[in-house]
PDB file of C-alpha atoms and ligand atoms in Angstrom:
ATOM      1  CA  MET A   1     -56.549-144.600  -2.512  1.00 93.00           C
ATOM      2  CA  LEU A   2     -53.121-143.730  -1.539  1.00 97.00           C
ATOM      3  CA  SER A   3     -52.667-142.672   1.934  1.00 97.00           C
ATOM      4  CA  ILE A   4     -49.426-141.272   3.487  1.00 96.00           C
ATOM      5  CA  ARG A   5     -49.512-141.080   7.115  1.00 96.00           C
ATOM      6  CA  ASN A   6     -46.712-139.663   9.490  1.00 96.00           C
ATOM      7  CA  VAL A   7     -43.868-140.387   7.416  1.00 96.00           C
ATOM      8  CA  ASP A   8     -40.406-138.886   7.491  1.00 96.00           C
ATOM      9  CA  ALA A   9     -37.650-138.488   4.902  1.00 97.00           C
ATOM     10  CA  TYR A  10     -33.856-138.402   4.884  1.00 97.00           C
ATOM     11  CA  TYR A  11     -31.220-137.759   2.543  1.00 97.00           C
ATOM     12  CA  GLY A  12     -28.088-139.279   4.468  1.00 95.00           C
ATOM     13  CA  GLU A  13     -28.506-137.788   7.847  1.00 94.00           C
ATOM     14  CA  SER A  14     -30.447-134.802   6.762  1.00 95.00           C
ATOM     15  CA  ARG A  15     -34.053-134.835   7.498  1.00 96.00           C
ATOM     16  CA  ILE A  16     -36.410-133.149   5.098  1.00 95.00           C
ATOM     17  CA  PHE A  17     -39.520-133.631   7.020  1.00 94.00           C
ATOM     18  CA  ASP A  18     -40.656-135.730  10.158  1.00 93.00           C
ATOM     19  CA  ASP A  19     -44.447-135.960   9.822  1.00 94.00           C
ATOM     20  CA  LEU A  20     -46.023-135.791   6.464  1.00 94.00           C
ATOM     21  CA  SER A  21     -49.657-137.012   5.926  1.00 94.00           C
ATOM     22  CA  LEU A  22     -51.484-136.682   2.570  1.00 93.00           C
ATOM     23  CA  ASP A  23     -54.503-138.428   1.239  1.00 94.00           C
ATOM     24  CA  ILE A  24     -54.784-139.059  -2.709  1.00 96.00           C
ATOM     25  CA  LEU A  25     -58.312-139.906  -3.492  1.00 95.00           C
ATOM     26  CA  ASP A  26     -59.268-142.423  -6.391  1.00 96.00           C
ATOM     27  CA  ASP A  27     -60.393-140.903  -9.624  1.00 96.00           C
ATOM     28  CA  LYS A  28     -59.330-137.143  -8.800  1.00 96.00           C
ATOM     29  CA  ILE A  29     -56.456-135.109 -10.144  1.00 97.00           C
ATOM     30  CA  THR A  30     -54.622-133.948  -6.740  1.00 96.00           C
ATOM     31  CA  CYS A  31     -52.103-131.037  -6.953  1.00 96.00           C
ATOM     32  CA  LEU A  32     -49.587-130.455  -4.334  1.00 95.00           C
ATOM     33  CA  ILE A  33     -48.061-127.139  -4.694  1.00 93.00           C
ATOM     34  CA  GLY A  34     -45.534-125.153  -2.622  1.00 90.00           C
ATOM     35  CA  ARG A  35     -42.401-122.987  -3.138  1.00 89.00           C
ATOM     36  CA  ASN A  36     -38.963-124.320  -4.221  1.00 90.00           C
ATOM     37  CA  GLY A  37     -37.254-126.760  -1.767  1.00 92.00           C
ATOM     38  CA  VAL A  38     -40.102-127.465   0.666  1.00 92.00           C
ATOM     39  CA  GLY A  39     -39.828-131.123  -0.045  1.00 94.00           C
ATOM     40  CA  LYS A  40     -42.670-131.861  -2.928  1.00 95.00           C
ATOM     41  CA  SER A  41     -40.317-133.933  -4.863  1.00 96.00           C
ATOM     42  CA  THR A  42     -38.941-135.552  -1.840  1.00 97.00           C
ATOM     43  CA  ALA A  43     -42.973-136.454  -0.909  1.00 96.00           C
ATOM     44  CA  LEU A  44     -43.294-138.261  -4.421  1.00 97.00           C
ATOM     45  CA  LYS A  45     -39.971-140.018  -3.690  1.00 97.00           C
ATOM     46  CA  VAL A  46     -41.546-141.415  -0.767  1.00 97.00           C
ATOM     47  CA  ILE A  47     -44.338-142.785  -2.600  1.00 97.00           C
ATOM     48  CA  MET A  48     -42.017-144.452  -5.177  1.00 97.00           C
ATOM     49  CA  GLY A  49     -39.405-145.431  -2.540  1.00 96.00           C
ATOM     50  CA  LEU A  50     -36.546-143.295  -3.810  1.00 96.00           C
ATOM     51  CA  VAL A  51     -35.936-141.683  -0.417  1.00 97.00           C
ATOM     52  CA  ARG A  52     -34.969-143.301   2.979  1.00 96.00           C
ATOM     53  CA  THR A  53     -37.872-143.106   5.747  1.00 96.00           C
ATOM     54  CA  THR A  54     -37.858-144.561   9.253  1.00 96.00           C
ATOM     55  CA  LYS A  55     -41.573-144.374  10.283  1.00 97.00           C
ATOM     56  CA  GLY A  56     -45.310-143.875   9.077  1.00 97.00           C
ATOM     57  CA  ARG A  57     -47.276-145.516   6.435  1.00 97.00           C
ATOM     58  CA  VAL A  58     -47.684-145.326   2.747  1.00 97.00           C
ATOM     59  CA  VAL A  59     -50.759-147.554   1.807  1.00 98.00           C
ATOM     60  CA  TYR A  60     -51.722-148.037  -1.718  1.00 97.00           C
ATOM     61  CA  ASN A  61     -55.004-149.960  -2.218  1.00 96.00           C
ATOM     62  CA  ASN A  62     -54.503-151.480   1.081  1.00 95.00           C
ATOM     63  CA  LYS A  63     -50.963-152.783   0.729  1.00 96.00           C
ATOM     64  CA  GLU A  64     -48.326-151.077   2.769  1.00 97.00           C
ATOM     65  CA  LEU A  65     -45.419-149.809   0.419  1.00 96.00           C
ATOM     66  CA  ARG A  66     -43.193-148.353   2.724  1.00 92.00           C
ATOM     67  CA  LYS A  67     -40.666-151.348   2.832  1.00 90.00           C
ATOM     68  CA  MET A  68     -41.541-152.348  -1.048  1.00 94.00           C
ATOM     69  CA  GLN A  69     -38.980-152.100  -3.708  1.00 94.00           C
ATOM     70  CA  PRO A  70     -39.673-149.081  -6.038  1.00 94.00           C
ATOM     71  CA  TYR A  71     -39.980-151.737  -8.926  1.00 91.00           C
ATOM     72  CA  ASN A  72     -42.655-153.347  -6.962  1.00 93.00           C
ATOM     73  CA  ARG A  73     -44.425-150.210  -6.454  1.00 95.00           C
ATOM     74  CA  VAL A  74     -44.371-149.684 -10.278  1.00 93.00           C
ATOM     75  CA  LYS A  75     -45.897-153.012 -10.651  1.00 91.00           C
ATOM     76  CA  LEU A  76     -48.866-152.384  -8.446  1.00 94.00           C
ATOM     77  CA  GLY A  77     -49.696-149.573 -10.962  1.00 94.00           C
ATOM     78  CA  ILE A  78     -47.888-146.355  -9.959  1.00 96.00           C
ATOM     79  CA  GLY A  79     -46.588-144.270 -12.938  1.00 95.00           C
ATOM     80  CA  TYR A  80     -44.029-141.832 -11.999  1.00 95.00           C
ATOM     81  CA  VAL A  81     -42.508-138.889 -14.173  1.00 95.00           C
ATOM     82  CA  PRO A  82     -39.684-137.602 -12.340  1.00 93.00           C
ATOM     83  CA  GLN A  83     -38.925-133.553 -12.147  1.00 92.00           C
ATOM     84  CA  GLY A  84     -36.767-133.000 -15.398  1.00 86.00           C
ATOM     85  CA  ARG A  85     -38.169-136.200 -17.162  1.00 76.00           C
ATOM     86  CA  ASP A  86     -35.691-138.425 -18.048  1.00 80.00           C
ATOM     87  CA  ILE A  87     -36.377-139.560 -21.435  1.00 87.00           C
ATOM     88  CA  PHE A  88     -33.808-141.544 -23.703  1.00 88.00           C
ATOM     89  CA  ALA A  89     -32.135-138.746 -25.638  1.00 90.00           C
ATOM     90  CA  ARG A  90     -30.477-141.203 -28.072  1.00 92.00           C
ATOM     91  CA  THR A  91     -33.490-143.636 -28.880  1.00 94.00           C
ATOM     92  CA  THR A  92     -36.636-142.594 -31.044  1.00 95.00           C
ATOM     93  CA  VAL A  93     -39.675-141.438 -29.715  1.00 96.00           C
ATOM     94  CA  GLN A  94     -41.328-144.957 -30.435  1.00 93.00           C
ATOM     95  CA  GLU A  95     -38.462-146.922 -28.854  1.00 92.00           C
ATOM     96  CA  ASN A  96     -39.120-144.946 -25.714  1.00 93.00           C
ATOM     97  CA  LEU A  97     -42.718-145.528 -25.654  1.00 93.00           C
ATOM     98  CA  GLU A  98     -41.939-149.371 -26.281  1.00 91.00           C
ATOM     99  CA  LEU A  99     -39.759-149.327 -23.285  1.00 86.00           C
ATOM    100  CA  GLY A 100     -42.983-148.776 -20.997  1.00 81.00           C
ATOM    101  CA  LEU A 101     -44.422-152.064 -22.652  1.00 84.00           C
ATOM    102  CA  ILE A 102     -41.547-154.242 -21.534  1.00 78.00           C
ATOM    103  CA  ALA A 103     -43.407-155.496 -18.459  1.00 71.00           C
ATOM    104  CA  GLN A 104     -46.292-156.238 -20.481  1.00 75.00           C
ATOM    105  CA  GLY A 105     -44.771-159.042 -22.575  1.00 72.00           C
ATOM    106  CA  LYS A 106     -43.786-159.493 -26.183  1.00 70.00           C
ATOM    107  CA  ASN A 107     -46.942-158.534 -28.053  1.00 76.00           C
ATOM    108  CA  ALA A 108     -47.834-155.659 -26.259  1.00 79.00           C
ATOM    109  CA  LYS A 109     -48.310-152.712 -28.556  1.00 86.00           C
ATOM    110  CA  VAL A 110     -48.541-148.804 -27.655  1.00 90.00           C
ATOM    111  CA  PRO A 111     -52.221-148.133 -27.501  1.00 90.00           C
ATOM    112  CA  ASP A 112     -53.692-145.978 -30.310  1.00 91.00           C
ATOM    113  CA  TYR A 113     -55.030-143.540 -27.449  1.00 91.00           C
ATOM    114  CA  ILE A 114     -51.851-142.548 -26.505  1.00 93.00           C
ATOM    115  CA  TYR A 115     -51.150-140.933 -30.062  1.00 94.00           C
ATOM    116  CA  ASP A 116     -54.873-139.460 -29.774  1.00 93.00           C
ATOM    117  CA  LEU A 117     -53.617-137.546 -26.572  1.00 94.00           C
ATOM    118  CA  PHE A 118     -50.195-136.501 -27.808  1.00 95.00           C
ATOM    119  CA  PRO A 119     -50.343-136.394 -32.032  1.00 95.00           C
ATOM    120  CA  ILE A 120     -46.873-134.956 -32.057  1.00 95.00           C
ATOM    121  CA  LEU A 121     -45.471-138.420 -30.670  1.00 96.00           C
ATOM    122  CA  LYS A 122     -46.932-140.022 -33.634  1.00 95.00           C
ATOM    123  CA  GLU A 123     -45.666-137.354 -36.143  1.00 96.00           C
ATOM    124  CA  PHE A 124     -42.090-137.458 -34.469  1.00 96.00           C
ATOM    125  CA  ALA A 125     -42.042-141.473 -33.737  1.00 95.00           C
ATOM    126  CA  LYS A 126     -38.779-141.702 -35.955  1.00 96.00           C
ATOM    127  CA  ARG A 127     -37.150-138.859 -34.092  1.00 96.00           C
ATOM    128  CA  LYS A 128     -34.522-139.212 -31.253  1.00 96.00           C
ATOM    129  CA  GLY A 129     -35.904-138.114 -27.889  1.00 95.00           C
ATOM    130  CA  GLY A 130     -33.071-135.831 -27.478  1.00 94.00           C
ATOM    131  CA  ASP A 131     -34.262-133.784 -30.950  1.00 95.00           C
ATOM    132  CA  LEU A 132     -37.679-132.996 -29.187  1.00 95.00           C
ATOM    133  CA  SER A 133     -38.598-129.615 -27.689  1.00 92.00           C
ATOM    134  CA  GLY A 134     -38.679-129.730 -23.678  1.00 92.00           C
ATOM    135  CA  GLY A 135     -42.440-129.734 -24.165  1.00 93.00           C
ATOM    136  CA  GLN A 136     -42.646-132.603 -26.507  1.00 94.00           C
ATOM    137  CA  GLN A 137     -40.158-134.425 -24.174  1.00 95.00           C
ATOM    138  CA  GLN A 138     -42.532-133.932 -21.206  1.00 95.00           C
ATOM    139  CA  GLN A 139     -45.284-135.093 -23.338  1.00 95.00           C
ATOM    140  CA  LEU A 140     -43.258-138.377 -24.294  1.00 96.00           C
ATOM    141  CA  ALA A 141     -42.446-138.708 -20.703  1.00 95.00           C
ATOM    142  CA  ILE A 142     -45.945-138.765 -19.579  1.00 95.00           C
ATOM    143  CA  ALA A 143     -46.982-141.042 -22.555  1.00 95.00           C
ATOM    144  CA  ARG A 144     -44.386-143.693 -21.665  1.00 94.00           C
ATOM    145  CA  ALA A 145     -45.681-143.595 -18.056  1.00 94.00           C
ATOM    146  CA  LEU A 146     -49.465-144.131 -19.537  1.00 94.00           C
ATOM    147  CA  VAL A 147     -48.093-146.978 -21.793  1.00 93.00           C
ATOM    148  CA  MET A 148     -47.514-148.974 -18.398  1.00 90.00           C
ATOM    149  CA  ASN A 149     -51.311-148.724 -17.786  1.00 91.00           C
ATOM    150  CA  PRO A 150     -50.800-147.127 -14.111  1.00 94.00           C
ATOM    151  CA  GLY A 151     -53.855-146.864 -11.922  1.00 96.00           C
ATOM    152  CA  LEU A 152     -52.101-143.711 -10.281  1.00 98.00           C
ATOM    153  CA  LEU A 153     -49.912-141.311 -12.313  1.00 97.00           C
ATOM    154  CA  ILE A 154     -47.493-139.094 -10.547  1.00 97.00           C
ATOM    155  CA  LEU A 155     -46.026-136.068 -12.265  1.00 97.00           C
ATOM    156  CA  ASP A 156     -43.313-133.889 -10.847  1.00 96.00           C
ATOM    157  CA  GLU A 157     -43.707-130.243 -12.340  1.00 95.00           C
ATOM    158  CA  PRO A 158     -44.735-131.226 -15.736  1.00 94.00           C
ATOM    159  CA  THR A 159     -44.948-127.358 -16.775  1.00 93.00           C
ATOM    160  CA  GLU A 160     -41.481-126.619 -15.633  1.00 92.00           C
ATOM    161  CA  GLY A 161     -39.641-124.762 -18.349  1.00 89.00           C
ATOM    162  CA  ILE A 162     -42.190-125.409 -21.142  1.00 91.00           C
ATOM    163  CA  GLN A 163     -43.954-122.940 -23.442  1.00 90.00           C
ATOM    164  CA  PRO A 164     -47.668-121.974 -22.538  1.00 90.00           C
ATOM    165  CA  SER A 165     -49.099-123.447 -25.691  1.00 90.00           C
ATOM    166  CA  ILE A 166     -47.707-127.047 -24.710  1.00 91.00           C
ATOM    167  CA  ILE A 167     -48.755-126.187 -21.186  1.00 93.00           C
ATOM    168  CA  LYS A 168     -52.113-126.014 -22.066  1.00 92.00           C
ATOM    169  CA  ASP A 169     -52.009-129.228 -24.460  1.00 92.00           C
ATOM    170  CA  ILE A 170     -50.445-131.094 -21.291  1.00 93.00           C
ATOM    171  CA  GLY A 171     -53.394-130.030 -19.069  1.00 95.00           C
ATOM    172  CA  THR A 172     -55.979-130.846 -21.576  1.00 94.00           C
ATOM    173  CA  ALA A 173     -54.492-134.276 -21.793  1.00 94.00           C
ATOM    174  CA  ILE A 174     -54.458-135.200 -18.326  1.00 96.00           C
ATOM    175  CA  LYS A 175     -57.913-133.648 -17.826  1.00 96.00           C
ATOM    176  CA  GLN A 176     -59.115-135.810 -20.642  1.00 95.00           C
ATOM    177  CA  ILE A 177     -57.480-139.140 -19.723  1.00 94.00           C
ATOM    178  CA  ASN A 178     -58.736-138.512 -15.891  1.00 96.00           C
ATOM    179  CA  LYS A 179     -62.007-138.131 -17.157  1.00 94.00           C
ATOM    180  CA  GLU A 180     -62.309-140.979 -19.869  1.00 92.00           C
ATOM    181  CA  THR A 181     -60.410-143.507 -17.837  1.00 92.00           C
ATOM    182  CA  ARG A 182     -60.722-142.301 -14.307  1.00 93.00           C
ATOM    183  CA  LEU A 183     -57.026-142.647 -13.829  1.00 96.00           C
ATOM    184  CA  THR A 184     -56.039-141.015 -10.490  1.00 98.00           C
ATOM    185  CA  VAL A 185     -53.412-138.290 -10.818  1.00 98.00           C
ATOM    186  CA  LEU A 186     -50.898-136.539  -8.573  1.00 98.00           C
ATOM    187  CA  ILE A 187     -49.226-133.629  -9.871  1.00 97.00           C
ATOM    188  CA  VAL A 188     -46.704-131.479  -7.911  1.00 97.00           C
ATOM    189  CA  GLU A 189     -46.770-127.737  -9.550  1.00 93.00           C
ATOM    190  CA  GLN A 190     -45.503-124.427  -8.886  1.00 88.00           C
ATOM    191  CA  TYR A 191     -47.497-122.831 -11.637  1.00 87.00           C
ATOM    192  CA  LEU A 192     -50.591-122.143  -9.637  1.00 87.00           C
ATOM    193  CA  ASP A 193     -52.952-121.350 -12.439  1.00 88.00           C
ATOM    194  CA  PHE A 194     -52.100-124.570 -14.039  1.00 91.00           C
ATOM    195  CA  ALA A 195     -52.844-126.423 -10.607  1.00 91.00           C
ATOM    196  CA  LEU A 196     -56.115-124.660 -10.057  1.00 89.00           C
ATOM    197  CA  ASP A 197     -57.460-125.206 -13.325  1.00 91.00           C
ATOM    198  CA  ILE A 198     -56.798-128.692 -13.530  1.00 94.00           C
ATOM    199  CA  ALA A 199     -56.836-130.065  -9.879  1.00 94.00           C
ATOM    200  CA  ASP A 200     -60.054-131.400  -8.177  1.00 94.00           C
ATOM    201  CA  MET A 201     -57.981-131.440  -4.694  1.00 93.00           C
ATOM    202  CA  ILE A 202     -55.328-129.218  -3.931  1.00 92.00           C
ATOM    203  CA  TYR A 203     -52.505-129.364  -0.940  1.00 92.00           C
ATOM    204  CA  VAL A 204     -50.138-126.382  -0.332  1.00 91.00           C
ATOM    205  CA  MET A 205     -47.308-127.715   1.308  1.00 90.00           C
ATOM    206  CA  ASP A 206     -44.630-125.661   3.387  1.00 87.00           C
ATOM    207  CA  LYS A 207     -41.482-127.191   5.046  1.00 79.00           C
ATOM    208  CA  GLY A 208     -42.548-130.699   5.832  1.00 75.00           C
ATOM    209  CA  LYS A 209     -46.303-129.871   6.520  1.00 78.00           C
ATOM    210  CA  VAL A 210     -49.542-129.154   4.714  1.00 81.00           C
ATOM    211  CA  LEU A 211     -50.970-125.667   5.171  1.00 78.00           C
ATOM    212  CA  ILE A 212     -53.954-125.783   2.810  1.00 76.00           C
ATOM    213  CA  GLU A 213     -55.869-128.980   1.738  1.00 78.00           C
ATOM    214  CA  GLY A 214     -59.283-129.900   0.165  1.00 77.00           C
ATOM    215  CA  ARG A 215     -61.500-129.268  -2.821  1.00 83.00           C
ATOM    216  CA  THR A 216     -59.793-126.837  -5.364  1.00 79.00           C
ATOM    217  CA  SER A 217     -63.320-125.085  -5.743  1.00 77.00           C
ATOM    218  CA  ARG A 218     -63.235-124.155  -1.923  1.00 76.00           C
ATOM    219  CA  TYR A 219     -60.228-121.742  -2.598  1.00 75.00           C
ATOM    220  CA  GLY A 220     -59.787-119.008  -4.946  1.00 74.00           C
ATOM    221  CA  SER A 221     -56.273-118.249  -6.432  1.00 76.00           C
ATOM    222  CA  ASP A 222     -55.541-115.361  -3.809  1.00 78.00           C
ATOM    223  CA  GLU A 223     -56.303-117.504  -1.156  1.00 78.00           C
ATOM    224  CA  VAL A 224     -53.880-120.308  -2.273  1.00 77.00           C
ATOM    225  CA  GLN A 225     -51.263-117.681  -3.155  1.00 79.00           C
ATOM    226  CA  ALA A 226     -51.539-116.138   0.213  1.00 78.00           C
ATOM    227  CA  ALA A 227     -50.924-119.557   1.855  1.00 78.00           C
ATOM    228  CA  MET A 228     -47.800-119.827  -0.128  1.00 76.00           C
ATOM    229  CA  LEU A 229     -46.478-116.091   0.161  1.00 72.00           C
ATOM    230  CA  ASN A 230     -47.445-115.460   3.917  1.00 65.00           C
ATOM    231  CA  HIS A 231     -44.923-118.196   4.911  1.00 57.00           C
ATOM    232  CA  ASN A 232     -42.571-116.943   2.327  1.00 50.00           C
ATOM    233  CA  THR A 233     -42.372-113.315   4.174  1.00 45.00           C
ATOM    234  CA  GLU A 234     -42.219-115.038   7.443  1.00 46.00           C
ATOM    235  CA  GLY A 235     -39.060-116.663   6.333  1.00 41.00           C
ATOM    236  CA  ALA A 236     -38.083-120.313   6.413  1.00 40.00           C
TER     237      ALA A 236
HETATM  238  N1  LIG B 301     -30.597-135.890  -3.149  1.00 79.51           N
HETATM  239  C1  LIG B 301     -30.510-135.032  -2.252  1.00 79.51           C
HETATM  240  N2  LIG B 301     -29.371-134.962  -1.385  1.00 79.51           N
HETATM  241  C2  LIG B 301     -29.504-134.101  -0.204  1.00 79.51           C
HETATM  242  N3  LIG B 301     -30.394-133.175  -0.296  1.00 79.51           N
HETATM  243  C3  LIG B 301     -31.587-133.115  -0.981  1.00 79.51           C
HETATM  244  C4  LIG B 301     -31.603-134.176  -2.344  1.00 79.51           C
HETATM  245  N4  LIG B 301     -32.774-133.613  -2.906  1.00 79.51           N
HETATM  246  C5  LIG B 301     -33.218-132.763  -2.319  1.00 79.51           C
HETATM  247  N5  LIG B 301     -32.363-132.088  -1.199  1.00 79.51           N
HETATM  248  C6  LIG B 301     -33.116-131.141  -0.108  1.00 79.51           C
HETATM  249  O1  LIG B 301     -34.259-131.734   0.208  1.00 79.51           O
HETATM  250  C7  LIG B 301     -34.979-130.311   0.271  1.00 79.51           C
HETATM  251  C8  LIG B 301     -36.404-130.601  -0.402  1.00 79.51           C
HETATM  252  O2  LIG B 301     -36.005-130.770  -1.900  1.00 79.51           O
HETATM  253  P1  LIG B 301     -37.295-131.140  -2.899  1.00 79.51           P
HETATM  254  O3  LIG B 301     -36.478-131.464  -4.141  1.00 79.51           O
HETATM  255  O4  LIG B 301     -38.089-132.153  -2.195  1.00 79.51           O
HETATM  256  O5  LIG B 301     -38.122-129.784  -2.947  1.00 79.51           O
HETATM  257  P2  LIG B 301     -39.208-129.313  -3.836  1.00 79.51           P
HETATM  258  O6  LIG B 301     -40.246-129.017  -3.065  1.00 79.51           O
HETATM  259  O7  LIG B 301     -39.396-130.565  -4.873  1.00 79.51           O
HETATM  260  O8  LIG B 301     -38.318-128.229  -4.793  1.00 79.51           O
HETATM  261  P3  LIG B 301     -38.586-127.821  -6.443  1.00 79.51           P
HETATM  262  O9  LIG B 301     -39.772-126.804  -6.354  1.00 79.51           O
HETATM  263  O10 LIG B 301     -37.287-126.639  -6.330  1.00 79.51           O
HETATM  264  O11 LIG B 301     -38.489-128.815  -7.192  1.00 79.51           O
HETATM  265  C9  LIG B 301     -34.488-129.298  -0.352  1.00 79.51           C
HETATM  266  O12 LIG B 301     -33.701-128.692   0.812  1.00 79.51           O
HETATM  267  C10 LIG B 301     -33.139-130.056  -1.118  1.00 79.51           C
HETATM  268  O13 LIG B 301     -31.982-129.163  -1.168  1.00 79.51           O
HETATM  269 MG1  LIG B 302     -39.047-130.544  -6.796  1.00 79.51          MG
END
């Protein structure tokens, strides 16, 4: 379980939020949604240790992370795919995946289930990362995070700029791995239908606060959309 309590976040002197709290439950898929610029990616950076915080608690499996280096958070089993998926363009698909294995020692090998989840990565193993389509790069980025065998997988807008058929494949893969391995997943999304389709739990975030939270089944898409839009018309 990951618990964020009353944290703030700063870029330089600019404060993005000052009292954010979220709970990410084990074995569940949780979606954090909200309009552009409300601080969703910043919330993920708080979890990874990539942004400055001065207060609050970030607790993962009973360990306090807030002052821990990002690298050590990854070692605790938190996998992170940042927005815009930064795969290595000049190395092959296979090499990209093998980079995820470095922490596991010399004889580690990319597990077969990764290629079952994303068959295209097997087919294109020898292609350069940069020659894949955006959707294929996103699949590669997710696969590379999975190779590290995380207990919590964090994805920042995996559907951004991707064609619908691949969005569907990605959603299916995430649901499958969550079901089969009980991997806990936290996804930031703006694409509401995708979020409602895959998430067990949903948070709607506005500037630094959470407007809606709970089981996805409690909310219809109209209700979630209204929570996002209402605030829009009030102006930020
Ligand atoms: N490196 C940075 N330096 C300064 N300000 C930043 C930085 N990154 C983000 N911000 C600002 O912090 C605020 C929150 O940004 P963030 O990227 O967390 O939003 P978001 O909800 O992920 O938006 P989007 O949906 O567009 O990805 C925005 O006002 C943004 O301009
Ligand atoms: Mg973002």
